[in-house]
């Protein structure tokens, strides 16, 4: 393994994203899960999310139940169907627990739908106004890769707890926040040869620009490879790296994902913290499992990244990785898959100037993933 070299970061292309689709941020991420009640407990008590809102039988929602959780700017919606059949069960049957909707906060959901569908996006639902005593929201939706969708959420005339149809939810026994602040980026895995198609989708349909690109020479080990491009919206708040598998001697981790997810989907959600040591210490205490690189990583890492503010000892103990680019450095760590299928996982990231994605860690990280794949018999 060669971790000592600090390969130069790819040139960052200044985004020239068009602003026909101004995005204010990520509104929420909706996962379809097998048991939303227990998933909500997991995200509250293991991850420090706070309960926010609920809809289900008690609120007049006969077909599905949803729990809404929040930590700072991150809002998760966990949804489970309540009866057999229908699209929610189809999603669950095909993909297992996974992300259905990446909802984007906009000023004008009707215009967002019009601008994107006129550029080729497939509509999921036309702009619709939903009202309750707290005002109104406008929602619209378009398809993206796999069965994943983007929902545009316009909530400037709404003061309710989440969306119409939901009631405030405050169960007993909640947990403390773990300092997770916002979604830094969300990565999509797509099939062989589909990366450019979906990058073009984000460029043409949503006005995103390409930040960086990694080919299989950047992201390969002795055995496996992948390719990745990072697409960003104009104000840089929304970053969607897109991965596709590449040929190697053994099975790419992206192909393993595609096999188990039965298609393209969200691979990981990177969440930002201001104190990764505290956040990860607490997550590990609560049983969250992380990928570990060999301890030899820490023998040479400072030669590669230079001086950092943190002591190396706690980083090494927790398995936190370090990388540097022209603008600063970053600290990051990746969980093992958080669902039964080897599909979705989380990244915890603390940026100290660096705006890149940890390229210097790819090799060590992917070798760690290969060890896990080997245990699953999927390498
Ligand atoms: Fe990431």
Coordinates of C-alpha atoms and ligand atoms in Angstrom, one line a residue:
X1 CA 0.0 0.0 0.0
X2 CA 1.4 3.4 -0.9
X3 CA -0.1 6.2 1.2
X4 CA 3.0 8.3 1.3
X5 CA 2.6 10.2 -1.9
X6 CA 0.5 13.3 -2.0
X7 CA -0.9 13.3 -5.5
X8 CA -2.0 16.7 -6.6
X9 CA -5.7 17.4 -6.5
X10 CA -7.5 17.6 -9.8
X11 CA -7.9 21.2 -10.9
X12 CA -11.1 22.7 -9.5
X13 CA -13.1 24.1 -12.3
X14 CA -14.9 27.3 -11.1
X15 CA -18.6 26.5 -11.4
X16 CA -20.4 28.3 -14.2
X17 CA -23.7 26.9 -13.1
X18 CA -26.7 28.6 -14.6
X19 CA -29.1 30.0 -12.0
X20 CA -32.4 28.9 -13.7
X21 CA -32.7 26.6 -10.6
X22 CA -31.6 28.5 -7.5
X23 CA -31.4 26.1 -4.6
X24 CA -31.5 27.3 -1.0
X25 CA -30.2 24.0 0.4
X26 CA -31.2 20.4 1.1
X27 CA -34.8 20.5 2.5
X28 CA -34.9 16.9 3.7
X29 CA -33.9 13.3 2.8
X30 CA -36.7 10.7 2.7
X31 CA -35.8 7.0 3.2
X32 CA -38.3 4.2 2.6
X33 CA -37.6 1.7 5.4
X34 CA -39.1 -1.6 6.6
X35 CA -39.9 -0.3 10.1
X36 CA -39.9 3.5 10.4
X37 CA -40.6 3.4 14.2
X38 CA -37.5 1.4 14.9
X39 CA -35.4 3.3 12.3
X40 CA -36.5 6.5 14.1
X41 CA -35.3 5.1 17.4
X42 CA -31.9 4.2 15.8
X43 CA -31.4 7.7 14.3
X44 CA -32.4 9.4 17.5
X45 CA -30.5 7.3 20.0
X46 CA -27.5 6.3 17.9
X47 CA -27.1 9.4 15.8
X48 CA -28.4 12.2 18.0
X49 CA -31.4 13.3 15.8
X50 CA -34.3 15.0 17.5
X51 CA -37.9 14.0 16.9
X52 CA -39.8 16.7 14.9
X53 CA -43.0 15.5 13.2
X54 CA -45.1 12.5 12.5
X55 CA -47.9 11.3 10.2
X56 CA -49.7 8.0 10.3
X57 CA -53.0 6.4 11.2
X58 CA -53.5 8.9 14.0
X59 CA -53.3 11.8 11.6
X60 CA -55.4 10.4 8.9
X61 CA -52.7 8.8 6.8
X62 CA -54.0 5.3 6.2
X63 CA -51.4 4.0 3.8
X64 CA -48.0 5.0 5.3
X65 CA -46.4 6.3 8.4
X66 CA -43.6 8.8 8.4
X67 CA -41.3 10.0 11.3
X68 CA -39.4 13.3 10.8
X69 CA -36.1 13.8 12.7
X70 CA -33.8 16.8 12.7
X71 CA -30.3 17.6 13.8
X72 CA -29.3 21.2 13.1
X73 CA -29.9 21.6 9.3
X74 CA -30.3 17.9 8.6
X75 CA -33.8 16.6 8.3
X76 CA -34.6 12.9 7.8
X77 CA -38.0 11.5 6.9
X78 CA -38.4 7.8 7.6
X79 CA -41.4 6.2 5.8
X80 CA -42.9 2.8 5.9
X81 CA -46.0 1.5 4.1
X82 CA -48.8 0.3 6.3
X83 CA -50.4 -2.2 3.8
X84 CA -49.3 -4.6 1.1
X85 CA -48.8 -3.5 -2.4
X86 CA -48.2 -0.1 -3.9
X87 CA -45.1 1.9 -4.9
X88 CA -43.6 2.1 -1.3
X89 CA -43.6 -1.6 -1.0
X90 CA -42.2 -1.9 -4.5
X91 CA -39.3 0.4 -3.5
X92 CA -38.7 -1.6 -0.3
X93 CA -38.9 -5.0 -2.0
X94 CA -36.5 -4.0 -4.7
X95 CA -34.0 -1.9 -2.8
X96 CA -34.3 -2.7 0.9
X97 CA -34.1 0.4 3.2
X98 CA -32.8 3.3 1.1
X99 CA -33.1 6.9 0.0
X100 CA -36.2 7.7 -2.1
X101 CA -36.3 11.4 -2.2
X102 CA -33.6 14.1 -2.0
X103 CA -35.7 17.1 -1.4
X104 CA -34.4 20.5 -2.3
X105 CA -35.5 23.7 -0.7
X106 CA -36.5 26.3 -3.3
X107 CA -38.2 29.7 -3.5
X108 CA -40.5 28.6 -6.3
X109 CA -41.4 24.9 -6.7
X110 CA -43.6 25.5 -9.8
X111 CA -40.8 27.3 -11.6
X112 CA -38.2 24.6 -10.5
X113 CA -40.4 21.9 -12.0
X114 CA -41.0 23.9 -15.2
X115 CA -37.3 24.7 -15.7
X116 CA -36.2 21.2 -15.1
X117 CA -38.9 19.3 -17.0
X118 CA -38.5 21.7 -20.0
X119 CA -34.8 20.7 -20.1
X120 CA -35.7 17.0 -20.1
X121 CA -36.4 15.9 -16.5
X122 CA -39.1 13.3 -16.2
X123 CA -41.9 14.6 -13.9
X124 CA -42.8 12.5 -10.8
X125 CA -45.6 14.9 -9.9
X126 CA -46.6 18.3 -11.0
X127 CA -46.5 21.3 -8.7
X128 CA -49.2 20.9 -6.0
X129 CA -50.2 23.2 -3.2
X130 CA -50.8 21.6 0.2
X131 CA -52.4 23.7 3.0
X132 CA -53.2 23.5 6.6
X133 CA -53.8 26.0 9.5
X134 CA -50.1 27.0 9.3
X135 CA -50.1 28.1 5.7
X136 CA -49.2 26.4 2.5
X137 CA -46.4 24.7 0.7
X138 CA -45.8 24.0 -2.9
X139 CA -44.2 20.7 -3.8
X140 CA -43.1 19.2 -7.2
X141 CA -41.0 16.2 -8.1
X142 CA -38.7 14.9 -10.8
X143 CA -36.9 11.7 -11.4
X144 CA -33.1 11.3 -11.1
X145 CA -30.9 8.1 -11.2
X146 CA -32.6 4.7 -10.4
X147 CA -35.8 5.1 -8.5
X148 CA -34.5 8.1 -6.7
X149 CA -36.4 11.4 -7.0
X150 CA -35.8 15.1 -6.3
X151 CA -38.7 16.9 -4.6
X152 CA -38.7 20.7 -4.8
X153 CA -40.1 22.2 -1.6
X154 CA -41.3 25.8 -1.4
X155 CA -42.1 26.6 2.2
X156 CA -41.9 30.4 2.4
X157 CA -45.7 30.7 3.2
X158 CA -45.6 27.9 5.8
X159 CA -45.0 28.1 9.5
X160 CA -45.9 24.6 10.5
X161 CA -43.5 22.0 12.1
X162 CA -42.7 20.2 8.8
X163 CA -45.3 19.9 6.0
X164 CA -49.1 19.9 5.9
X165 CA -50.4 16.5 7.1
X166 CA -47.7 16.2 9.8
X167 CA -48.1 16.9 13.5
X168 CA -45.4 17.8 16.0
X169 CA -43.9 14.7 17.6
X170 CA -42.1 14.6 20.9
X171 CA -41.7 11.1 22.3
X172 CA -40.1 10.6 25.7
X173 CA -36.5 9.6 26.1
X174 CA -34.8 11.6 23.4
X175 CA -31.1 11.8 22.9
X176 CA -28.5 14.6 22.8
X177 CA -27.4 16.0 19.5
X178 CA -24.0 14.7 18.4
X179 CA -23.0 17.9 16.6
X180 CA -24.0 16.9 13.1
X181 CA -24.7 20.2 11.3
X182 CA -25.6 19.9 7.6
X183 CA -25.3 17.6 4.6
X184 CA -21.9 18.2 3.0
X185 CA -22.6 16.0 -0.1
X186 CA -24.7 13.1 -1.1
X187 CA -23.2 10.5 -3.4
X188 CA -25.1 8.5 -6.1
X189 CA -23.9 5.2 -7.5
X190 CA -24.9 4.5 -11.1
X191 CA -24.4 1.6 -13.4
X192 CA -21.6 0.8 -15.9
X193 CA -21.1 3.6 -18.3
X194 CA -23.9 5.8 -16.8
X195 CA -21.8 8.3 -14.9
X196 CA -21.5 10.8 -17.7
X197 CA -25.2 10.5 -18.5
X198 CA -26.1 11.5 -15.0
X199 CA -23.5 14.2 -14.8
X200 CA -25.0 15.6 -18.0
X201 CA -28.4 15.4 -16.4
X202 CA -27.2 17.5 -13.5
X203 CA -25.5 19.9 -15.9
X204 CA -28.2 20.3 -18.4
X205 CA -31.4 19.7 -16.5
X206 CA -30.4 21.3 -13.1
X207 CA -27.7 23.8 -14.2
X208 CA -25.0 22.2 -12.1
X209 CA -21.3 22.4 -12.9
X210 CA -18.6 19.8 -12.6
X211 CA -16.2 20.4 -9.7
X212 CA -13.8 17.5 -10.0
X213 CA -13.4 14.2 -11.7
X214 CA -11.6 11.1 -10.6
X215 CA -10.9 8.2 -13.0
X216 CA -10.0 4.6 -12.3
X217 CA -6.3 5.5 -12.0
X218 CA -7.2 7.8 -9.1
X219 CA -9.6 5.4 -7.4
X220 CA -8.2 1.9 -7.8
X221 CA -6.4 -0.6 -5.6
X222 CA -4.7 -3.8 -6.7
X223 CA -8.2 -5.4 -7.1
X224 CA -11.0 -2.9 -7.7
X225 CA -11.8 0.4 -9.3
X226 CA -14.4 3.1 -9.7
X227 CA -14.8 6.4 -11.4
X228 CA -16.4 9.6 -9.9
X229 CA -17.4 13.1 -10.9
X230 CA -18.6 15.7 -8.5
X231 CA -21.5 18.0 -9.6
X232 CA -22.3 21.1 -7.7
X233 CA -25.0 23.7 -8.0
X234 CA -24.2 27.4 -8.5
X235 CA -23.9 28.5 -4.8
X236 CA -22.0 25.3 -3.9
X237 CA -24.5 24.3 -1.2
X238 CA -25.5 21.1 -3.1
X239 CA -22.8 18.7 -4.1
X240 CA -23.6 15.4 -5.8
X241 CA -20.7 13.1 -6.6
X242 CA -21.7 10.4 -9.1
X243 CA -19.8 7.1 -9.1
X244 CA -19.7 4.3 -11.5
X245 CA -17.9 1.0 -11.3
X246 CA -14.7 0.4 -13.3
X247 CA -13.0 -2.7 -14.4
X248 CA -10.6 -4.3 -12.0
X249 CA -9.4 -7.8 -11.1
X250 CA -12.2 -8.2 -8.7
X251 CA -15.7 -6.8 -8.2
X252 CA -16.0 -3.0 -7.7
X253 CA -17.6 -1.8 -4.5
X254 CA -20.0 0.2 -6.8
X255 CA -21.0 -3.0 -8.6
X256 CA -21.7 -4.7 -5.2
X257 CA -23.9 -1.8 -4.3
X258 CA -25.8 -1.9 -7.7
X259 CA -26.2 -5.7 -7.3
X260 CA -27.7 -5.4 -3.8
X261 CA -29.7 -2.2 -4.3
X262 CA -30.9 -3.6 -7.6
X263 CA -30.0 -0.5 -9.5
X264 CA -28.7 3.1 -9.1
X265 CA -29.2 4.9 -5.8
X266 CA -27.8 7.0 -3.0
X267 CA -24.5 5.4 -1.7
X268 CA -23.6 7.7 1.1
X269 CA -24.6 10.9 2.9
X270 CA -21.7 13.0 4.1
X271 CA -22.7 14.9 7.3
X272 CA -20.5 17.8 8.6
X273 CA -19.4 18.4 12.1
X274 CA -17.3 21.0 13.8
X275 CA -15.7 18.5 16.1
X276 CA -15.2 15.2 14.5
X277 CA -13.3 13.7 17.5
X278 CA -16.2 14.4 19.8
X279 CA -18.9 13.3 17.3
X280 CA -17.2 10.0 16.3
X281 CA -16.2 9.2 19.9
X282 CA -19.9 9.4 20.9
X283 CA -21.1 7.5 17.7
X284 CA -18.7 4.7 18.5
X285 CA -19.8 4.6 22.1
X286 CA -23.4 4.2 20.8
X287 CA -22.3 1.2 18.6
X288 CA -21.9 2.8 15.2
X289 CA -19.4 0.8 13.2
X290 CA -16.8 2.5 11.0
X291 CA -14.3 1.3 8.4
X292 CA -10.8 1.0 9.8
X293 CA -7.6 1.6 7.9
X294 CA -4.4 -0.2 9.1
X295 CA -2.6 1.5 11.9
X296 CA 0.4 2.0 9.5
X297 CA -1.7 4.8 7.9
X298 CA -1.0 7.0 10.9
X299 CA 2.8 6.4 10.7
X300 CA 3.1 8.4 7.5
X301 CA 0.0 10.5 7.3
X302 CA 1.5 13.7 8.6
X303 CA 4.3 13.4 6.1
X304 CA 1.6 13.5 3.5
X305 CA -0.7 16.2 4.9
X306 CA 1.6 18.3 7.0
X307 CA 0.7 20.0 10.3
X308 CA -2.8 19.8 11.7
X309 CA -4.4 21.3 14.7
X310 CA -5.5 18.0 16.3
X311 CA -3.4 15.5 18.1
X312 CA -2.8 12.4 16.0
X313 CA -3.5 10.0 18.9
X314 CA -7.3 10.4 19.1
X315 CA -7.6 10.4 15.3
X316 CA -5.7 7.2 15.1
X317 CA -7.6 5.6 17.9
X318 CA -10.9 6.5 16.3
X319 CA -9.8 5.7 12.7
X320 CA -10.4 9.2 11.4
X321 CA -8.7 9.9 8.1
X322 CA -6.9 13.1 7.0
X323 CA -6.3 14.7 3.7
X324 CA -5.1 18.1 2.4
X325 CA -5.7 20.2 -0.7
X326 CA -4.5 23.7 -1.7
X327 CA -7.1 25.3 0.6
X328 CA -6.6 23.4 3.8
X329 CA -7.2 20.0 5.2
X330 CA -10.2 17.8 6.1
X331 CA -10.9 15.0 8.5
X332 CA -13.3 12.2 7.5
X333 CA -14.5 8.7 8.5
X334 CA -16.9 6.3 6.9
X335 CA -19.4 4.0 8.5
X336 CA -20.0 0.4 7.5
X337 CA -23.3 0.1 5.7
X338 CA -26.1 1.1 8.1
X339 CA -28.7 -1.2 6.5
X340 CA -28.7 -5.0 6.1
X341 CA -27.8 -5.0 2.4
X342 CA -24.3 -3.6 1.7
X343 CA -25.7 -0.4 0.3
X344 CA -26.1 2.9 2.1
X345 CA -23.5 4.3 4.6
X346 CA -22.6 7.6 6.1
X347 CA -19.5 9.8 6.1
X348 CA -18.6 12.2 8.9
X349 CA -16.6 15.1 7.7
X350 CA -14.9 18.1 9.3
X351 CA -13.5 20.6 6.8
X352 CA -10.7 22.8 7.9
X353 CA -10.4 24.8 4.7
X354 CA -10.2 21.9 2.3
X355 CA -13.1 21.8 -0.3
X356 CA -12.1 18.5 -1.8
X357 CA -13.3 15.0 -1.0
X358 CA -10.4 13.1 0.5
X359 CA -8.7 11.8 -2.6
X360 CA -5.5 11.0 -0.7
X361 CA -7.5 8.5 1.4
X362 CA -9.2 6.7 -1.4
X363 CA -6.7 3.9 -1.7
X364 CA -6.5 3.1 2.1
X365 CA -10.2 3.4 2.3
X366 CA -11.0 1.2 -0.6
X367 CA -8.7 -1.5 0.7
X368 CA -10.7 -1.3 3.9
X369 CA -13.9 -1.7 1.9
X370 CA -12.4 -4.7 0.0
X371 CA -11.7 -6.4 3.3
X372 CA -15.4 -6.0 4.2
X373 CA -16.4 -7.2 0.7
X374 CA -14.2 -10.2 1.1
X375 CA -16.0 -11.1 4.4
X376 CA -19.3 -10.8 2.6
X377 CA -18.0 -13.0 -0.2
X378 CA -18.8 -10.3 -2.8
X379 CA -15.2 -9.2 -3.8
Ligands
LIG1 FE1 -18.0 11.4 0.5

